Coordinates of C-alpha atoms in Angstrom, one line a residue:
X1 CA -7.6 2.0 -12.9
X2 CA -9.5 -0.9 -10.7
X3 CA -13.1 -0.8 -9.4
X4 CA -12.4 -4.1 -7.6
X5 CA -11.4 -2.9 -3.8
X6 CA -8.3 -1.8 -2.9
X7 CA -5.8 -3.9 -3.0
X8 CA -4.2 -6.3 0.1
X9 CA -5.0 -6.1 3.8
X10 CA -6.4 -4.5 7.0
X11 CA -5.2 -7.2 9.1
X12 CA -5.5 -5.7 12.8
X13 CA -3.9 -7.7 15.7
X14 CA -5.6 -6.6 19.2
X15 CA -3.6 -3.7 20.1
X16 CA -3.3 -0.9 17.1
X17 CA -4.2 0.2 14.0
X18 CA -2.2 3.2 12.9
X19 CA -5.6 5.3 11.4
X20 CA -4.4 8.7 9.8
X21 CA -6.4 11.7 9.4
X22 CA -6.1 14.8 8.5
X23 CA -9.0 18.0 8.4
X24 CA -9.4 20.9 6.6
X25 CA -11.3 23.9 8.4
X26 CA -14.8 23.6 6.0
X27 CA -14.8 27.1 5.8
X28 CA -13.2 28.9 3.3
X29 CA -9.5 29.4 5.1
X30 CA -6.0 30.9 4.0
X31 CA -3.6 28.2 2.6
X32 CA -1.5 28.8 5.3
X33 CA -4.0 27.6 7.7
X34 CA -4.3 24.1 6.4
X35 CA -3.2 21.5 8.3
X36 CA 0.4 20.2 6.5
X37 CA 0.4 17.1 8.6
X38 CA -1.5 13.1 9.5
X39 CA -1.9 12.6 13.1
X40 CA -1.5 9.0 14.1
X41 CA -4.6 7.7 16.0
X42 CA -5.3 4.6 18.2
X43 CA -7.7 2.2 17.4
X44 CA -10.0 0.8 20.2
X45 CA -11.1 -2.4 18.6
X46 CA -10.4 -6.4 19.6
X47 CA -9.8 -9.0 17.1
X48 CA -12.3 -11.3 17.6
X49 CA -11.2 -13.9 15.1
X50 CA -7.7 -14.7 13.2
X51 CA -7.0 -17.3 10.4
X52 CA -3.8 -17.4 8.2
X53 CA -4.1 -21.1 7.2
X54 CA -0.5 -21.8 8.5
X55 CA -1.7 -25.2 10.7
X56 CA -3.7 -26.9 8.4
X57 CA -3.1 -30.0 5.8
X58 CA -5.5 -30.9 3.2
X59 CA -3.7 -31.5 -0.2
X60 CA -7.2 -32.8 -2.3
X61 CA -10.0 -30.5 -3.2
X62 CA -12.8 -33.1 -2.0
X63 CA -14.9 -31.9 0.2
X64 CA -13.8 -32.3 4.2
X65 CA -13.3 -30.4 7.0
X66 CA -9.6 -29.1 8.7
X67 CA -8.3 -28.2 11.8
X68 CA -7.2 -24.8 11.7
X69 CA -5.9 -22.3 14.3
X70 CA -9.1 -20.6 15.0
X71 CA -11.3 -23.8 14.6
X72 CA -12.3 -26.5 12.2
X73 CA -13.4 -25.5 8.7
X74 CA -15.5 -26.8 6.0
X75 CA -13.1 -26.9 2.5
X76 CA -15.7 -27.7 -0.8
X77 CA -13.3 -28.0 -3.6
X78 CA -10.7 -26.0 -1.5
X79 CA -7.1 -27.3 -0.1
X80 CA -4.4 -26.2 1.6
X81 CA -2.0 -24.5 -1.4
X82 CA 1.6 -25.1 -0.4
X83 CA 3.3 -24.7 -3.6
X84 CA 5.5 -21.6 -4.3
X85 CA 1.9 -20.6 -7.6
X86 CA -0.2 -20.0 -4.3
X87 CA -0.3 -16.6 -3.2
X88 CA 0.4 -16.6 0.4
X89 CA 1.7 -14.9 3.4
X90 CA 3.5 -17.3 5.3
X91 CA 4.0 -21.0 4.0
X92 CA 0.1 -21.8 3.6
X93 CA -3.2 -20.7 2.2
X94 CA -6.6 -21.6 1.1
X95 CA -6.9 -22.6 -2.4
X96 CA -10.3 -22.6 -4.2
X97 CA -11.9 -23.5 -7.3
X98 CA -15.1 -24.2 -9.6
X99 CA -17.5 -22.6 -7.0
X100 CA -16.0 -24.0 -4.0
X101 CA -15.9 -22.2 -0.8
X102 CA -14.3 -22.0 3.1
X103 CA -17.0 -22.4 6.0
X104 CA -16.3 -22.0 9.5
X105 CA -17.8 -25.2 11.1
X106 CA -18.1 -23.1 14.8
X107 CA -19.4 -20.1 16.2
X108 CA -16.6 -16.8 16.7
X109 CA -18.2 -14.6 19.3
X110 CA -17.5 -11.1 20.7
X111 CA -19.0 -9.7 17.4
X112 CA -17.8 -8.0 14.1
X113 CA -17.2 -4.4 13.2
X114 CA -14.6 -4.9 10.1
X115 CA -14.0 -8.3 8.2
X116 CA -10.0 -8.6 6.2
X117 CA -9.5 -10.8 3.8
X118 CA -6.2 -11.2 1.6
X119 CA -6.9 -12.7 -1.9
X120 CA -5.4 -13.3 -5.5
X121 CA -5.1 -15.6 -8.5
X122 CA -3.1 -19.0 -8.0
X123 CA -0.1 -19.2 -10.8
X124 CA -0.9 -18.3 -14.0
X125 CA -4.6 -18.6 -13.6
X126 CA -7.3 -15.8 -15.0
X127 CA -9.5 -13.7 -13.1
X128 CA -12.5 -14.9 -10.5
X129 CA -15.1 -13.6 -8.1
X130 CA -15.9 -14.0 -5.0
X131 CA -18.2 -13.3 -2.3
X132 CA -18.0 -13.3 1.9
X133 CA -21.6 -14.3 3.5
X134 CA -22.4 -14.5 7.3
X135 CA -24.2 -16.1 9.7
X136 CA -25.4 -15.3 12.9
X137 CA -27.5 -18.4 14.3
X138 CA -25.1 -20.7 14.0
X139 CA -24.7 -21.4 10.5
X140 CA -28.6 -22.0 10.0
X141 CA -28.7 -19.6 7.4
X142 CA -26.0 -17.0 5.7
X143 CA -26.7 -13.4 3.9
X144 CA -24.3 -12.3 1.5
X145 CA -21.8 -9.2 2.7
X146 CA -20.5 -6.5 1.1
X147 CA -20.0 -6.7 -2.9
X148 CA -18.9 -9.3 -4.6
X149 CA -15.0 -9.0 -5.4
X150 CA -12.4 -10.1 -8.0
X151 CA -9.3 -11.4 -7.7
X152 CA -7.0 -10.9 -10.9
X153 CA -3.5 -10.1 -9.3
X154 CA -1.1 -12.8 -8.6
X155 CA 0.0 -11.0 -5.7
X156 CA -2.2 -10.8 -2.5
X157 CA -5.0 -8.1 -2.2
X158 CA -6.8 -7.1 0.6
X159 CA -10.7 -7.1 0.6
X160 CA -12.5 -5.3 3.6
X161 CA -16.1 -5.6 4.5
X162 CA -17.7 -3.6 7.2
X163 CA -20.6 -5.3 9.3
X164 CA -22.4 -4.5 12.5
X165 CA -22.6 -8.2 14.6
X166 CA -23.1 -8.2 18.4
X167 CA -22.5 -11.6 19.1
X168 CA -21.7 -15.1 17.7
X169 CA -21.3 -14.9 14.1
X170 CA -20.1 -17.6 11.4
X171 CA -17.9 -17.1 7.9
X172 CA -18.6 -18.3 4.4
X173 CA -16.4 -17.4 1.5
X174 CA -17.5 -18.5 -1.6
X175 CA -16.1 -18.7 -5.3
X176 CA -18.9 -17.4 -7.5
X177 CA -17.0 -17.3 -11.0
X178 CA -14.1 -18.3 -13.2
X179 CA -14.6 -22.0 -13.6
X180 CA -11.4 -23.8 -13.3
X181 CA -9.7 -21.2 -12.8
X182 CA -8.3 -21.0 -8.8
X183 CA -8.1 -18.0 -5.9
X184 CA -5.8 -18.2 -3.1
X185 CA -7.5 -17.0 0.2
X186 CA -5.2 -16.1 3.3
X187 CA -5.3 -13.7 6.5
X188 CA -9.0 -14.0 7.6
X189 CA -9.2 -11.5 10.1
X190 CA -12.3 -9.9 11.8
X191 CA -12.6 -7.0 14.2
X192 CA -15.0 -5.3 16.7
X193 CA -14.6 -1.4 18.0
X194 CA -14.4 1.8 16.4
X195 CA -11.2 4.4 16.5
X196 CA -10.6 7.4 18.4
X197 CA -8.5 10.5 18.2
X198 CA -10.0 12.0 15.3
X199 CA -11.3 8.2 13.1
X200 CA -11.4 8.4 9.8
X201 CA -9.6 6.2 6.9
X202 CA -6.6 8.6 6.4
X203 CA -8.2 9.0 2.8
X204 CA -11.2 11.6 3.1
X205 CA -9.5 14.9 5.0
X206 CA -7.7 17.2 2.4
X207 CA -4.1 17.3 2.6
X208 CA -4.3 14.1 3.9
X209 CA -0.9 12.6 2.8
X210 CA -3.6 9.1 2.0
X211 CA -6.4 11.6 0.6
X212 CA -6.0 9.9 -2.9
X213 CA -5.8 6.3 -1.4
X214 CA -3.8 3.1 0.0
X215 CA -2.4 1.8 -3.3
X216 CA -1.4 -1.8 -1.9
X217 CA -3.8 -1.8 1.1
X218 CA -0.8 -1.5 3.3
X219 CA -2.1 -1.3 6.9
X220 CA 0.2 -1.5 10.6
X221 CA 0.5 -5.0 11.5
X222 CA 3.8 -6.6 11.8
X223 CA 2.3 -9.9 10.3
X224 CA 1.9 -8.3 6.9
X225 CA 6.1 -8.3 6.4
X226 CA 5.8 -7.2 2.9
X227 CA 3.4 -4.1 3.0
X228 CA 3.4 -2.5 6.7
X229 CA 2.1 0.7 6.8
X230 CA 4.1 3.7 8.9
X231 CA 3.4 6.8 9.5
X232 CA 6.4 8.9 9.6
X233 CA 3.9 12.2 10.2
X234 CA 5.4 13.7 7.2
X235 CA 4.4 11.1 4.6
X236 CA 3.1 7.6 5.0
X237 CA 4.5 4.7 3.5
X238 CA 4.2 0.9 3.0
X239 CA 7.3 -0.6 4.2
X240 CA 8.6 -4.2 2.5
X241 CA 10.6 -5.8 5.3
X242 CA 12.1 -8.5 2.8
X243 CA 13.1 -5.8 0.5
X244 CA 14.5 -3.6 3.3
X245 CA 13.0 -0.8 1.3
X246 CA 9.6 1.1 1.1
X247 CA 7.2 0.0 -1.6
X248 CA 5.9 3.6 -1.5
X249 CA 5.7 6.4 -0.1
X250 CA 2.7 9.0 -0.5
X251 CA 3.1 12.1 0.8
X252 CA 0.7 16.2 0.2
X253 CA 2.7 19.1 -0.4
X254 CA 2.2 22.8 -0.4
X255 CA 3.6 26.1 0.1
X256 CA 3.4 25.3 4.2
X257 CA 6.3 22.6 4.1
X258 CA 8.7 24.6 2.1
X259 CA 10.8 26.4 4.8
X260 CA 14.3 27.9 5.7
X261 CA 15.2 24.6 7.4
X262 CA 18.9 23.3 6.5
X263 CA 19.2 19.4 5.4
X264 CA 19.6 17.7 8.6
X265 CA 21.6 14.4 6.9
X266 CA 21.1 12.2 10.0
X267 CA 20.7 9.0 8.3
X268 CA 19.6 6.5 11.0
X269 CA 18.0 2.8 11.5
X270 CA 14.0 3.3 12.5
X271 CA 13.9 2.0 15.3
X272 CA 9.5 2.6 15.4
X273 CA 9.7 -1.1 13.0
X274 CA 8.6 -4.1 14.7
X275 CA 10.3 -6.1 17.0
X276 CA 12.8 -8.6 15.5
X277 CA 12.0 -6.9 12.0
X278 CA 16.0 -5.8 10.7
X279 CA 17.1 -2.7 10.7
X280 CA 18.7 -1.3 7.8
X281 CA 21.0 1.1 8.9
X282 CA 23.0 4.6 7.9
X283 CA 25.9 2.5 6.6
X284 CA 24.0 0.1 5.1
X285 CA 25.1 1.5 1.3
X286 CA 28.4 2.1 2.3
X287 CA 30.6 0.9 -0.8
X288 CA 27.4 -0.2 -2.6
X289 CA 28.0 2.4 -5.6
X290 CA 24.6 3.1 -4.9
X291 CA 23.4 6.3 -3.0
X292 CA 20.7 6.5 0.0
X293 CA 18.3 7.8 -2.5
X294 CA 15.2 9.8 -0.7
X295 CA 11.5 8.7 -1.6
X296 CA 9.9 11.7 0.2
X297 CA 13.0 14.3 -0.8
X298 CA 14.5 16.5 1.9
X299 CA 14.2 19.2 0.2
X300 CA 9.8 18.9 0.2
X301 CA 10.3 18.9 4.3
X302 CA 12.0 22.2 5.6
X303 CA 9.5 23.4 7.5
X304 CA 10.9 22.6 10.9
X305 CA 14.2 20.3 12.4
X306 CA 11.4 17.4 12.5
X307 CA 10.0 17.6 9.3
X308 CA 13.0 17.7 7.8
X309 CA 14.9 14.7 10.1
X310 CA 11.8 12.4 9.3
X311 CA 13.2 11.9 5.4
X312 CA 16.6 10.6 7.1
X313 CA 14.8 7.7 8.0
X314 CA 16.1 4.3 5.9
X315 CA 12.9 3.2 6.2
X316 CA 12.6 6.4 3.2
X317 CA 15.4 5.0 1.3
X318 CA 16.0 2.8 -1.5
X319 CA 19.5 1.8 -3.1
X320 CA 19.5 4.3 -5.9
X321 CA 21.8 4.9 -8.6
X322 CA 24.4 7.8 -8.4
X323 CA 23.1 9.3 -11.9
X324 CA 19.5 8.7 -11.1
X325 CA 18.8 10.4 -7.9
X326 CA 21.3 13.5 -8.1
X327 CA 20.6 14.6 -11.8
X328 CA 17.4 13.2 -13.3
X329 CA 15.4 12.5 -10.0
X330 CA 16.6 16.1 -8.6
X331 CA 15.6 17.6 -11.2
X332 CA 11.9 16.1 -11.3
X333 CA 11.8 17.2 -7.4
X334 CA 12.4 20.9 -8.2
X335 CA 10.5 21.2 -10.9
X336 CA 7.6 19.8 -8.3
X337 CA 8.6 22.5 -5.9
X338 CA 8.9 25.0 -8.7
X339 CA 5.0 24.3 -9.3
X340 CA 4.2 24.7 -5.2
X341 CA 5.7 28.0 -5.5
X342 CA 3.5 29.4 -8.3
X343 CA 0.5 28.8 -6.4
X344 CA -0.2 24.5 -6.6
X345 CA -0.4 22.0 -4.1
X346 CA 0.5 18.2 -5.0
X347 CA -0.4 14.6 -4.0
X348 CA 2.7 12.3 -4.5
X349 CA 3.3 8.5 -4.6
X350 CA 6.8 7.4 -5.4
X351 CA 7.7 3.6 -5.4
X352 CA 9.9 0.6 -6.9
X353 CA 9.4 -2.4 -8.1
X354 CA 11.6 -5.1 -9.6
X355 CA 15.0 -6.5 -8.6
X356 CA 18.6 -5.9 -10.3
X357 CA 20.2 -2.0 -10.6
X358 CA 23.2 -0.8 -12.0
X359 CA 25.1 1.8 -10.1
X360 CA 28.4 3.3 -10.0
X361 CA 29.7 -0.5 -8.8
X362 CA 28.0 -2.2 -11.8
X363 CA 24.5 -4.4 -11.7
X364 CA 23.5 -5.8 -8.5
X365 CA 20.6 -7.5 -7.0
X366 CA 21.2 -6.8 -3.2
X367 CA 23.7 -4.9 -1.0
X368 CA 24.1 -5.2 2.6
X369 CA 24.4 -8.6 2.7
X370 CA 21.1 -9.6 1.3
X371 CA 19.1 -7.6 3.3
X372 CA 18.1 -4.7 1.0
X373 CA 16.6 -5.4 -2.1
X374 CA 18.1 -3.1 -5.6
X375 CA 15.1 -2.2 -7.4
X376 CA 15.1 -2.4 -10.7
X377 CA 12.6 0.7 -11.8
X378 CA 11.9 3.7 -10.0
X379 CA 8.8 5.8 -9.9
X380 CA 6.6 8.6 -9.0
X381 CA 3.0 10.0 -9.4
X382 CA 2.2 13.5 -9.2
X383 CA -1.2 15.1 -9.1
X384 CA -1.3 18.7 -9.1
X385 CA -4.1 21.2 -7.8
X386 CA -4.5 25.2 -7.9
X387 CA -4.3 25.9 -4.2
X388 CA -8.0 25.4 -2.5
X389 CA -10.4 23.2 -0.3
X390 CA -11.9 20.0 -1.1
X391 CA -9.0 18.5 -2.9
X392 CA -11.1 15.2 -3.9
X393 CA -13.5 16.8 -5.4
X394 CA -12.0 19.3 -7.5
X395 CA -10.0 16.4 -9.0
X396 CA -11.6 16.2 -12.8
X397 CA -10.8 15.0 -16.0
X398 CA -8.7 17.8 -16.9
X399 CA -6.6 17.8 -13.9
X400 CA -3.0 17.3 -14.5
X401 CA -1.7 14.7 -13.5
X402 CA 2.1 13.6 -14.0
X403 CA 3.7 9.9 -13.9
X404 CA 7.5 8.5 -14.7
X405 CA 9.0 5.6 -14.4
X406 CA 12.9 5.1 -15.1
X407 CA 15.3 2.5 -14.8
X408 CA 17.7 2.4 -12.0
X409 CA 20.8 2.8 -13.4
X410 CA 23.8 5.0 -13.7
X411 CA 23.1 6.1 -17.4
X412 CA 20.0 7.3 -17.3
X413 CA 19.7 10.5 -19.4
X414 CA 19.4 13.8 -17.2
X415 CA 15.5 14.9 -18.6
X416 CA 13.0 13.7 -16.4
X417 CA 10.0 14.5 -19.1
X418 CA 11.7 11.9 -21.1
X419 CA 10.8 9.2 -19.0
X420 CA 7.1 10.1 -18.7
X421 CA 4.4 7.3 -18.6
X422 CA 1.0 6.9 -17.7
X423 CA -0.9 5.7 -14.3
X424 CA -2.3 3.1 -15.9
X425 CA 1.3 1.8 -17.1
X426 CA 2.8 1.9 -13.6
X427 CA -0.1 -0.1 -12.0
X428 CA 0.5 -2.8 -14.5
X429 CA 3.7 -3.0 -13.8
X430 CA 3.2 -2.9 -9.8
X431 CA 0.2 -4.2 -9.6
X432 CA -1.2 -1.5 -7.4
X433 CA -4.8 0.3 -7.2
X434 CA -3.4 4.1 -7.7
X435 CA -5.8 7.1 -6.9
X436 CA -7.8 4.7 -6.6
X437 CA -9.8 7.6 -4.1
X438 CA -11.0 9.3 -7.6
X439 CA -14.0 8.4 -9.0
X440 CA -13.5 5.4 -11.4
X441 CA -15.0 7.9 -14.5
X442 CA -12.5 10.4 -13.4
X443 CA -9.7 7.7 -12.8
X444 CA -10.4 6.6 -16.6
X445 CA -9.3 9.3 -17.9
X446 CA -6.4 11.0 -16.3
X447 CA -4.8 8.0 -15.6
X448 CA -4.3 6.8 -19.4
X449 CA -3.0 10.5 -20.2
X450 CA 0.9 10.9 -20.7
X451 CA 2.0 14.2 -19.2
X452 CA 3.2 16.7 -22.1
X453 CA 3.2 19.9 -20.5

């Protein structure tokens, strides 16, 4: 469980912002009449400013200003960080330290609705805070925005502040703890507009496949290679283009998405990624000795030909072992269905992490070529609810919620329940912000809890 914000991202580049949403009718409805899918909505906003750090040089922390791509910048006790301890996307980012801080010697105009900034610890460092202020009369005096936030992952987080600025509008971020200790800063984007086709955050509408949150901050924009966020309409994902695999997948399911459909098995490249992004492809495992192991399973979309086809997607797959996904991993999915069926609805995460698994081929690290990335552990999160409205809410402390985690390889024993875990033990091991929607009281709780039902 974190209370810091949600971990890495919102950057927004001028055109889209994939928003998902998804709305219950408030009043008291048949289950049948919920709504079993996300729409994809268009955002109407403008990027009005966009640093990543990638054209500076400053190699001393002494106070002096750089030429950036959006301007010139004040760096107090700040450099450019270079070395493969900074956290960065790219080659570059901000480094600070003590209470140093990044100010934006010019004025941005065309206003601010929504201010992104991607953060973490440098190398081995401990944890710090920081905080954003802004000015808007040209740098004659700043207020402070937003909360202050921590940084205490070594892998970039995302921190988003909302603001309402009209015009011209200047940027301070400022280290206010930790000492010595030193925060890589990165991705400084800001944006003006609002969204259309229904708004929303994707994480307040029940059966919303976001309802209980973004667990990396993964967000649609191509710059953000490692945790792109699609919507496949049938689940949502963050997609790790280095990896050629998802990170995760979260996906709602009830009685509505459990049809008569047969498996459609047309494995195919998705060809919705962004340009120049590679393609993993339908033979892309051939004669891997792994299989093209589902994250959103097949068998939780038969409602319709679409439903069902959006799982064949590779951008759905990860290289799974043989053993893994067709005993112990089938079985977990059916005993999730098995609990739709007798009256439940579920939220479900399932992602990877690590590199190296051992399939029917032996241990690898990669397979096709070296575009797709063998993870070493596989997991999934399930949380499960009596069919109802509200979903959030009804949440509590009693609610059960289930977690495993196993290793990807070809022995694995055939009982899911023995690899059961807690929430709390997969985000340490990821380093993502899980149900991070519930209430940080609630979160307490059922995330430490080992499933023994």
């Amino acid at each position: 469980m974190k209370a810091h914000l949600s971990s890495r991202l919102l950057y927004i580049i001028a055109a889209a912002l994939i928003v998902v949403s998804c709305r219950k009718d408030q009043a008291p409805t048949p289950i049948a009449n919920k709504d079993k899918t996300v729409a994809a909505t268009t955002a109407a906003t403008t990027t009005t400013l966009s640093e990543s750090f990638e054209s500076g040089t400053k190699t001393a922390y002494a106070t002096g200003n750089v030429t950036l791509s959006s301007g010139s910048w004040s760096f107090d006790d700040a450099l450019i960080g270079i070395l493969s301890t900074d956290a960065k996307n790219g080659s570059q980012s901000a480094r600070i330290r003590n209470t140093g801080s990044l100010t934006m010697n010019f004025d941005a105009t065309g206003g601010a609705t929504t201010i992104t900034i991607a953060h973490a610890v440098f190398g081995s460092d401990g944890s710090s805070t920081w905080q954003l202020w802004i000015s808007t009369n040209g740098g004659s005096s700043y207020s402070q925005v937003g909360s202050t936030v921590t940084s205490s992952s070594t892998t970039l987080s995302t921190a988003t502040f909302t603001v309402n600025v009209t015009g011209s509008y200047r940027l301070s971020i400022r280290k206010a703890s930790g000492g010595t200790n030193r925060i890589n800063i990165d991705d400084v984007v800001v944006t003006t507009g609002s969204s259309t086709g229904g708004g929303g955050t994707g994480t307040t509408g029940d059966n919303s496949h976001l309802l209980l949150g973004n667990p990396s901050g993964a967000v649609a924009s191509s710059v953000y290679t490692t945790n792109y966020l699609y919507n496949a309409t049938y689940y949502i994902e963050s997609y790790n283009s280095v990896r050629g695999t998802p990170n995760w997948v979260s996906w709602h399911l009830n009685s509505a998405d459990i049809g008569s459909t047969s498996r459609q098995d047309d494995f195919r490249a998705n060809t919705a990624l962004p340009s120049g992004w590679y393609q993993v492809d339908a033979t892309s495992y051939s004669g891997s000795g792994f299989d093209r192991g589902h994250n959103c399973p097949s068998g939780d979309r038969t409602s319709s030909v679409a439903a069902n086809s959006s799982t064949f997607l590779m951008t759905n797959m990860i290289p799974q072992a043989p053993n893994n996904n067709q005993v112990t991993w089938e079985g977990f999915e059916s005993y999730i269905r098995t609990l739709v069926s007798a009256g439940n609805e579920c939220y479900i995460i399932m992602g990877s992490y690590g590199t190296g698994g051992t399939g029917s081929n032996g241990t690898v690290s990669t397979i096709d070529g070296v575009h797709v990335t063998v993870p070493g552990n596989i997991w999934k999160v399930v949380v499960v609810l009596s069919n109802g409205n509200g979903d959030l809410s009804r949440i509590t402390t009693s609610t059960r919620v289930i977690a495993i985690n196993t290793p990807n390889n070809n022995s694995i024993g055939s009982d899911w329940k023995s690899y059961r875990t807690s929430v709390d033990a997969i985000e340490s091991a990821t380093g993502y912000d899980l149900l991070s929607a519930v209430s940080t009281t609630i979160q307490a709780t059922i995330e430490a809890k080992v499933d023994n039902q």
